[in-house]
PDB file of C-alpha atoms in Angstrom:
ATOM      1  CA  UNK A   1       3.190   7.691 -27.460  1.00  0.00           C
ATOM      2  CA  UNK A   2       4.953   4.498 -28.581  1.00  0.00           C
ATOM      3  CA  UNK A   3       7.551   4.958 -25.843  1.00  0.00           C
ATOM      4  CA  UNK A   4       4.792   5.112 -23.245  1.00  0.00           C
ATOM      5  CA  UNK A   5       3.209   1.923 -24.590  1.00  0.00           C
ATOM      6  CA  UNK A   6       6.574   0.169 -24.395  1.00  0.00           C
ATOM      7  CA  UNK A   7       7.009   1.336 -20.802  1.00  0.00           C
ATOM      8  CA  UNK A   8       3.514   0.146 -19.885  1.00  0.00           C
ATOM      9  CA  UNK A   9       4.047  -3.224 -21.577  1.00  0.00           C
ATOM     10  CA  UNK A  10       7.336  -3.663 -19.700  1.00  0.00           C
ATOM     11  CA  UNK A  11       5.704  -2.756 -16.373  1.00  0.00           C
ATOM     12  CA  UNK A  12       2.833  -5.171 -16.938  1.00  0.00           C
ATOM     13  CA  UNK A  13       5.167  -7.992 -17.975  1.00  0.00           C
ATOM     14  CA  UNK A  14       6.948  -7.674 -14.633  1.00  0.00           C
ATOM     15  CA  UNK A  15       3.810  -6.985 -12.624  1.00  0.00           C
ATOM     16  CA  UNK A  16       1.956 -10.016 -13.984  1.00  0.00           C
ATOM     17  CA  UNK A  17       4.337 -12.306 -12.116  1.00  0.00           C
ATOM     18  CA  UNK A  18       3.820 -10.340  -8.896  1.00  0.00           C
ATOM     19  CA  UNK A  19       0.032 -10.567  -9.274  1.00  0.00           C
ATOM     20  CA  UNK A  20      -0.157 -14.358  -9.390  1.00  0.00           C
ATOM     21  CA  UNK A  21       2.517 -15.072  -6.788  1.00  0.00           C
ATOM     22  CA  UNK A  22       1.076 -16.383  -3.475  1.00  0.00           C
ATOM     23  CA  UNK A  23       1.067 -13.893  -0.638  1.00  0.00           C
ATOM     24  CA  UNK A  24      -1.028 -12.140   1.987  1.00  0.00           C
ATOM     25  CA  UNK A  25      -3.310 -10.536  -0.635  1.00  0.00           C
ATOM     26  CA  UNK A  26      -4.221 -13.867  -2.224  1.00  0.00           C
ATOM     27  CA  UNK A  27      -4.710 -15.527   1.163  1.00  0.00           C
ATOM     28  CA  UNK A  28      -6.970 -12.660   2.234  1.00  0.00           C
ATOM     29  CA  UNK A  29      -9.181 -12.826  -0.871  1.00  0.00           C
ATOM     30  CA  UNK A  30      -9.472 -16.614  -0.675  1.00  0.00           C
ATOM     31  CA  UNK A  31     -10.526 -16.477   2.965  1.00  0.00           C
ATOM     32  CA  UNK A  32     -12.978 -13.645   2.316  1.00  0.00           C
ATOM     33  CA  UNK A  33     -14.499 -15.677  -0.511  1.00  0.00           C
ATOM     34  CA  UNK A  34     -14.943 -18.793   1.587  1.00  0.00           C
ATOM     35  CA  UNK A  35     -15.965 -17.183   4.872  1.00  0.00           C
ATOM     36  CA  UNK A  36     -17.926 -14.075   3.866  1.00  0.00           C
ATOM     37  CA  UNK A  37     -18.960 -14.738   0.280  1.00  0.00           C
ATOM     38  CA  UNK A  38     -18.498 -13.367  -3.196  1.00  0.00           C
ATOM     39  CA  UNK A  39     -19.645  -9.783  -2.613  1.00  0.00           C
ATOM     40  CA  UNK A  40     -17.326  -9.179   0.327  1.00  0.00           C
ATOM     41  CA  UNK A  41     -14.389 -10.815  -1.477  1.00  0.00           C
ATOM     42  CA  UNK A  42     -14.897  -8.539  -4.483  1.00  0.00           C
ATOM     43  CA  UNK A  43     -15.020  -5.486  -2.194  1.00  0.00           C
ATOM     44  CA  UNK A  44     -11.791  -6.676  -0.572  1.00  0.00           C
ATOM     45  CA  UNK A  45     -10.281  -6.984  -4.058  1.00  0.00           C
ATOM     46  CA  UNK A  46     -11.072  -3.320  -4.696  1.00  0.00           C
ATOM     47  CA  UNK A  47      -9.431  -2.476  -1.374  1.00  0.00           C
ATOM     48  CA  UNK A  48      -6.243  -4.211  -2.515  1.00  0.00           C
ATOM     49  CA  UNK A  49      -6.318  -2.391  -5.859  1.00  0.00           C
ATOM     50  CA  UNK A  50      -6.829   0.976  -4.170  1.00  0.00           C
ATOM     51  CA  UNK A  51      -3.914   0.239  -1.875  1.00  0.00           C
ATOM     52  CA  UNK A  52      -1.745  -0.413  -4.919  1.00  0.00           C
ATOM     53  CA  UNK A  53      -2.470   3.141  -6.089  1.00  0.00           C
ATOM     54  CA  UNK A  54      -1.378   4.303  -2.642  1.00  0.00           C
ATOM     55  CA  UNK A  55       2.006   2.609  -3.174  1.00  0.00           C
ATOM     56  CA  UNK A  56       2.307   3.908  -6.722  1.00  0.00           C
ATOM     57  CA  UNK A  57       1.436   7.467  -5.662  1.00  0.00           C
ATOM     58  CA  UNK A  58       4.064   7.841  -2.954  1.00  0.00           C
ATOM     59  CA  UNK A  59       6.635   6.111  -5.157  1.00  0.00           C
ATOM     60  CA  UNK A  60       6.022   8.596  -7.977  1.00  0.00           C
ATOM     61  CA  UNK A  61       6.093  11.519  -5.538  1.00  0.00           C
ATOM     62  CA  UNK A  62       9.443  10.399  -4.121  1.00  0.00           C
ATOM     63  CA  UNK A  63       8.354   9.175  -0.693  1.00  0.00           C
ATOM     64  CA  UNK A  64       9.209   5.591  -1.584  1.00  0.00           C
ATOM     65  CA  UNK A  65      12.859   6.569  -1.937  1.00  0.00           C
ATOM     66  CA  UNK A  66      12.799   8.244   1.482  1.00  0.00           C
ATOM     67  CA  UNK A  67      11.285   5.170   3.152  1.00  0.00           C
ATOM     68  CA  UNK A  68      13.697   2.823   1.398  1.00  0.00           C
ATOM     69  CA  UNK A  69      16.652   4.855   2.690  1.00  0.00           C
ATOM     70  CA  UNK A  70      15.371   5.119   6.277  1.00  0.00           C
ATOM     71  CA  UNK A  71      15.683   2.014   8.461  1.00  0.00           C
ATOM     72  CA  UNK A  72      13.477   3.699  11.077  1.00  0.00           C
ATOM     73  CA  UNK A  73      10.595   4.346   8.673  1.00  0.00           C
ATOM     74  CA  UNK A  74      11.006   0.945   7.051  1.00  0.00           C
ATOM     75  CA  UNK A  75      10.753  -0.764  10.450  1.00  0.00           C
ATOM     76  CA  UNK A  76       7.616   1.179  11.357  1.00  0.00           C
ATOM     77  CA  UNK A  77       5.881  -0.072   8.212  1.00  0.00           C
ATOM     78  CA  UNK A  78       7.346  -3.535   8.633  1.00  0.00           C
ATOM     79  CA  UNK A  79       6.220  -4.108  12.223  1.00  0.00           C
ATOM     80  CA  UNK A  80       2.764  -2.700  11.548  1.00  0.00           C
ATOM     81  CA  UNK A  81       2.492  -5.276   8.786  1.00  0.00           C
ATOM     82  CA  UNK A  82       3.756  -8.069  11.039  1.00  0.00           C
ATOM     83  CA  UNK A  83       1.259  -7.163  13.774  1.00  0.00           C
ATOM     84  CA  UNK A  84      -1.628  -6.993  11.312  1.00  0.00           C
ATOM     85  CA  UNK A  85      -0.901 -10.357   9.686  1.00  0.00           C
ATOM     86  CA  UNK A  86      -0.500 -12.117  13.037  1.00  0.00           C
ATOM     87  CA  UNK A  87      -3.678 -10.467  14.353  1.00  0.00           C
ATOM     88  CA  UNK A  88      -5.862 -11.680  11.481  1.00  0.00           C
ATOM     89  CA  UNK A  89      -4.125 -15.073  11.677  1.00  0.00           C
ATOM     90  CA  UNK A  90      -5.060 -15.480  15.341  1.00  0.00           C
ATOM     91  CA  UNK A  91      -8.648 -14.407  14.591  1.00  0.00           C
ATOM     92  CA  UNK A  92      -8.858 -17.064  11.891  1.00  0.00           C
ATOM     93  CA  UNK A  93      -7.472 -19.740  14.219  1.00  0.00           C
ATOM     94  CA  UNK A  94     -10.093 -18.887  16.824  1.00  0.00           C
ATOM     95  CA  UNK A  95     -13.002 -18.920  14.369  1.00  0.00           C
ATOM     96  CA  UNK A  96     -15.573 -21.680  14.644  1.00  0.00           C
ATOM     97  CA  UNK A  97     -17.237 -23.655  11.894  1.00  0.00           C
ATOM     98  CA  UNK A  98     -19.066 -21.667   9.233  1.00  0.00           C
ATOM     99  CA  UNK A  99     -22.030 -22.957   7.256  1.00  0.00           C
ATOM    100  CA  UNK A 100     -23.152 -21.324   4.016  1.00  0.00           C
ATOM    101  CA  UNK A 101     -26.900 -21.859   3.742  1.00  0.00           C
ATOM    102  CA  UNK A 102     -28.913 -22.115   0.565  1.00  0.00           C
ATOM    103  CA  UNK A 103     -30.527 -18.769   1.367  1.00  0.00           C
ATOM    104  CA  UNK A 104     -27.161 -17.121   1.850  1.00  0.00           C
ATOM    105  CA  UNK A 105     -26.052 -18.462  -1.522  1.00  0.00           C
ATOM    106  CA  UNK A 106     -22.943 -16.936  -3.023  1.00  0.00           C
ATOM    107  CA  UNK A 107     -23.073 -13.662  -1.135  1.00  0.00           C
ATOM    108  CA  UNK A 108     -22.783 -14.472   2.538  1.00  0.00           C
ATOM    109  CA  UNK A 109     -21.467 -16.754   5.228  1.00  0.00           C
ATOM    110  CA  UNK A 110     -24.173 -17.374   7.783  1.00  0.00           C
ATOM    111  CA  UNK A 111     -23.572 -15.657  11.095  1.00  0.00           C
ATOM    112  CA  UNK A 112     -20.625 -13.648   9.833  1.00  0.00           C
ATOM    113  CA  UNK A 113     -22.042 -10.378   8.555  1.00  0.00           C
ATOM    114  CA  UNK A 114     -19.275  -8.033   7.461  1.00  0.00           C
ATOM    115  CA  UNK A 115     -19.636  -4.369   6.564  1.00  0.00           C
ATOM    116  CA  UNK A 116     -18.539  -2.957   3.218  1.00  0.00           C
ATOM    117  CA  UNK A 117     -16.045  -0.692   4.991  1.00  0.00           C
ATOM    118  CA  UNK A 118     -14.461  -3.588   6.871  1.00  0.00           C
ATOM    119  CA  UNK A 119     -14.224  -5.763   3.766  1.00  0.00           C
ATOM    120  CA  UNK A 120     -12.593  -2.901   1.858  1.00  0.00           C
ATOM    121  CA  UNK A 121     -10.306  -2.055   4.787  1.00  0.00           C
ATOM    122  CA  UNK A 122      -9.057  -5.627   5.128  1.00  0.00           C
ATOM    123  CA  UNK A 123      -7.891  -5.611   1.519  1.00  0.00           C
ATOM    124  CA  UNK A 124      -6.408  -2.130   1.733  1.00  0.00           C
ATOM    125  CA  UNK A 125      -4.502  -2.845   4.950  1.00  0.00           C
ATOM    126  CA  UNK A 126      -3.197  -6.234   3.781  1.00  0.00           C
ATOM    127  CA  UNK A 127      -1.501  -4.546   0.830  1.00  0.00           C
ATOM    128  CA  UNK A 128      -0.662  -1.150   2.349  1.00  0.00           C
ATOM    129  CA  UNK A 129       1.184  -2.664   5.311  1.00  0.00           C
ATOM    130  CA  UNK A 130       3.512  -4.682   3.109  1.00  0.00           C
ATOM    131  CA  UNK A 131       6.913  -2.937   3.096  1.00  0.00           C
ATOM    132  CA  UNK A 132       8.104  -5.106   0.208  1.00  0.00           C
ATOM    133  CA  UNK A 133       5.763  -3.100  -2.004  1.00  0.00           C
ATOM    134  CA  UNK A 134       7.904  -0.008  -1.296  1.00  0.00           C
ATOM    135  CA  UNK A 135      10.941  -1.602  -2.887  1.00  0.00           C
ATOM    136  CA  UNK A 136       8.986  -3.385  -5.619  1.00  0.00           C
ATOM    137  CA  UNK A 137       7.385  -0.267  -7.060  1.00  0.00           C
ATOM    138  CA  UNK A 138      10.441   1.880  -6.450  1.00  0.00           C
ATOM    139  CA  UNK A 139      12.630  -0.588  -8.321  1.00  0.00           C
ATOM    140  CA  UNK A 140      10.369  -1.203 -11.320  1.00  0.00           C
ATOM    141  CA  UNK A 141       9.458   2.462 -11.789  1.00  0.00           C
ATOM    142  CA  UNK A 142      13.077   3.568 -11.510  1.00  0.00           C
ATOM    143  CA  UNK A 143      14.350   0.935 -13.948  1.00  0.00           C
ATOM    144  CA  UNK A 144      11.508   0.768 -16.493  1.00  0.00           C
ATOM    145  CA  UNK A 145       9.958   4.240 -16.472  1.00  0.00           C
ATOM    146  CA  UNK A 146      11.919   7.195 -17.809  1.00  0.00           C
ATOM    147  CA  UNK A 147      12.484  10.185 -15.554  1.00  0.00           C
ATOM    148  CA  UNK A 148      11.093  12.319 -18.372  1.00  0.00           C
ATOM    149  CA  UNK A 149       7.743  10.494 -18.453  1.00  0.00           C
ATOM    150  CA  UNK A 150       5.000  12.964 -17.408  1.00  0.00           C
ATOM    151  CA  UNK A 151       3.552  12.577 -13.926  1.00  0.00           C
ATOM    152  CA  UNK A 152       0.027  11.955 -15.200  1.00  0.00           C
ATOM    153  CA  UNK A 153       1.265   9.189 -17.501  1.00  0.00           C
ATOM    154  CA  UNK A 154       2.950   7.505 -14.529  1.00  0.00           C
ATOM    155  CA  UNK A 155      -0.305   7.675 -12.586  1.00  0.00           C
ATOM    156  CA  UNK A 156      -1.990   6.195 -15.646  1.00  0.00           C
ATOM    157  CA  UNK A 157       0.415   3.251 -15.462  1.00  0.00           C
ATOM    158  CA  UNK A 158      -0.592   2.816 -11.836  1.00  0.00           C
ATOM    159  CA  UNK A 159      -4.291   2.799 -12.714  1.00  0.00           C
ATOM    160  CA  UNK A 160      -3.742   0.088 -15.326  1.00  0.00           C
ATOM    161  CA  UNK A 161      -1.795  -2.005 -12.805  1.00  0.00           C
ATOM    162  CA  UNK A 162      -4.436  -1.493 -10.120  1.00  0.00           C
ATOM    163  CA  UNK A 163      -7.188  -2.478 -12.563  1.00  0.00           C
ATOM    164  CA  UNK A 164      -5.317  -5.655 -13.521  1.00  0.00           C
ATOM    165  CA  UNK A 165      -4.858  -6.536  -9.848  1.00  0.00           C
ATOM    166  CA  UNK A 166      -8.551  -6.010  -9.105  1.00  0.00           C
ATOM    167  CA  UNK A 167      -9.590  -8.124 -12.099  1.00  0.00           C
ATOM    168  CA  UNK A 168      -7.300 -10.949 -10.984  1.00  0.00           C
ATOM    169  CA  UNK A 169      -8.701 -11.037  -7.459  1.00  0.00           C
ATOM    170  CA  UNK A 170     -12.288 -10.657  -8.664  1.00  0.00           C
ATOM    171  CA  UNK A 171     -11.616 -13.755 -10.766  1.00  0.00           C
ATOM    172  CA  UNK A 172     -10.315 -15.548  -7.668  1.00  0.00           C
ATOM    173  CA  UNK A 173     -13.440 -14.432  -5.786  1.00  0.00           C
ATOM    174  CA  UNK A 174     -15.751 -15.782  -8.487  1.00  0.00           C
ATOM    175  CA  UNK A 175     -13.946 -19.124  -8.637  1.00  0.00           C
ATOM    176  CA  UNK A 176     -13.832 -19.603  -4.876  1.00  0.00           C
ATOM    177  CA  UNK A 177     -17.583 -18.969  -4.530  1.00  0.00           C
ATOM    178  CA  UNK A 178     -18.853 -21.473  -7.087  1.00  0.00           C
ATOM    179  CA  UNK A 179     -21.399 -23.997  -5.697  1.00  0.00           C
ATOM    180  CA  UNK A 180     -18.827 -26.789  -5.643  1.00  0.00           C
ATOM    181  CA  UNK A 181     -16.319 -24.674  -3.719  1.00  0.00           C
ATOM    182  CA  UNK A 182     -19.059 -23.533  -1.289  1.00  0.00           C
ATOM    183  CA  UNK A 183     -20.064 -27.127  -0.579  1.00  0.00           C
ATOM    184  CA  UNK A 184     -16.450 -28.131  -0.014  1.00  0.00           C
ATOM    185  CA  UNK A 185     -15.977 -25.181   2.339  1.00  0.00           C
ATOM    186  CA  UNK A 186     -19.049 -26.057   4.423  1.00  0.00           C
ATOM    187  CA  UNK A 187     -17.580 -29.509   5.032  1.00  0.00           C
ATOM    188  CA  UNK A 188     -14.107 -28.259   5.947  1.00  0.00           C
ATOM    189  CA  UNK A 189     -14.637 -24.664   7.150  1.00  0.00           C
ATOM    190  CA  UNK A 190     -12.967 -25.102  10.539  1.00  0.00           C
ATOM    191  CA  UNK A 191      -9.826 -26.609   9.023  1.00  0.00           C
ATOM    192  CA  UNK A 192      -9.705 -23.994   6.265  1.00  0.00           C
ATOM    193  CA  UNK A 193      -9.899 -21.250   8.893  1.00  0.00           C
ATOM    194  CA  UNK A 194      -7.073 -22.870  10.832  1.00  0.00           C
ATOM    195  CA  UNK A 195      -4.975 -23.333   7.703  1.00  0.00           C
ATOM    196  CA  UNK A 196      -5.517 -19.726   6.593  1.00  0.00           C
ATOM    197  CA  UNK A 197      -4.720 -18.555  10.121  1.00  0.00           C
ATOM    198  CA  UNK A 198      -1.424 -20.416  10.045  1.00  0.00           C
ATOM    199  CA  UNK A 199      -0.685 -18.943   6.594  1.00  0.00           C
ATOM    200  CA  UNK A 200      -1.236 -15.389   7.848  1.00  0.00           C
ATOM    201  CA  UNK A 201       0.893 -15.973  10.933  1.00  0.00           C
ATOM    202  CA  UNK A 202       3.646 -17.590   8.827  1.00  0.00           C
ATOM    203  CA  UNK A 203       3.595 -14.622   6.443  1.00  0.00           C
ATOM    204  CA  UNK A 204       3.850 -12.283   9.427  1.00  0.00           C
ATOM    205  CA  UNK A 205       6.812 -14.183  10.882  1.00  0.00           C
ATOM    206  CA  UNK A 206       8.475 -14.289   7.456  1.00  0.00           C
ATOM    207  CA  UNK A 207       8.064 -10.529   7.162  1.00  0.00           C
ATOM    208  CA  UNK A 208       9.481 -10.092  10.671  1.00  0.00           C
ATOM    209  CA  UNK A 209      12.722 -11.823   9.664  1.00  0.00           C
ATOM    210  CA  UNK A 210      13.250  -9.817   6.490  1.00  0.00           C
ATOM    211  CA  UNK A 211      15.566  -6.836   6.376  1.00  0.00           C
ATOM    212  CA  UNK A 212      15.615  -3.755   4.247  1.00  0.00           C
ATOM    213  CA  UNK A 213      17.479  -4.262   0.990  1.00  0.00           C
TER     214      UNK A 213
END
């Protein structure tokens, strides 16, 4: 049992840096918070956490190694991710001004109703279509986790990591939907949309220029 705790502590020490580093996931949650409100941002956070379990699952089952060794499969995932990031970036650039009314409060952006499924799917896709996650989880699981660690224990590690990721982004969602942040967003919504759009497009272009390790 102590060996498993050491493995988990080592995984979380590495993963904590990945959680707080800026990227498409953080940009997505921040925009969801400001444009669609707290509830939708939290749902998106759960989508990101669920997607992490998707990465962990195929890594544990050996598919991550196959993808990492196949340029063809890597490029499929890569270009899907590029297309998705640029698509949501263009949508953000084309968005008009958003006002968050007193009635809407912390849970909605007026005129921008978003379904639970779409909010969840945005988070899931933003993380799932990131090919860097293939190499990240493959590398940390192969270097930190013993080959003799039971499969269910490895999945347990993944659940702890997913939970930590969800908690982090829920915290971001709560902070970004405070009254002061809402008021600031109402004044600068158009420019925030444009800035987030440029961030998504830049992330897509950055991903397009990266090569398999």
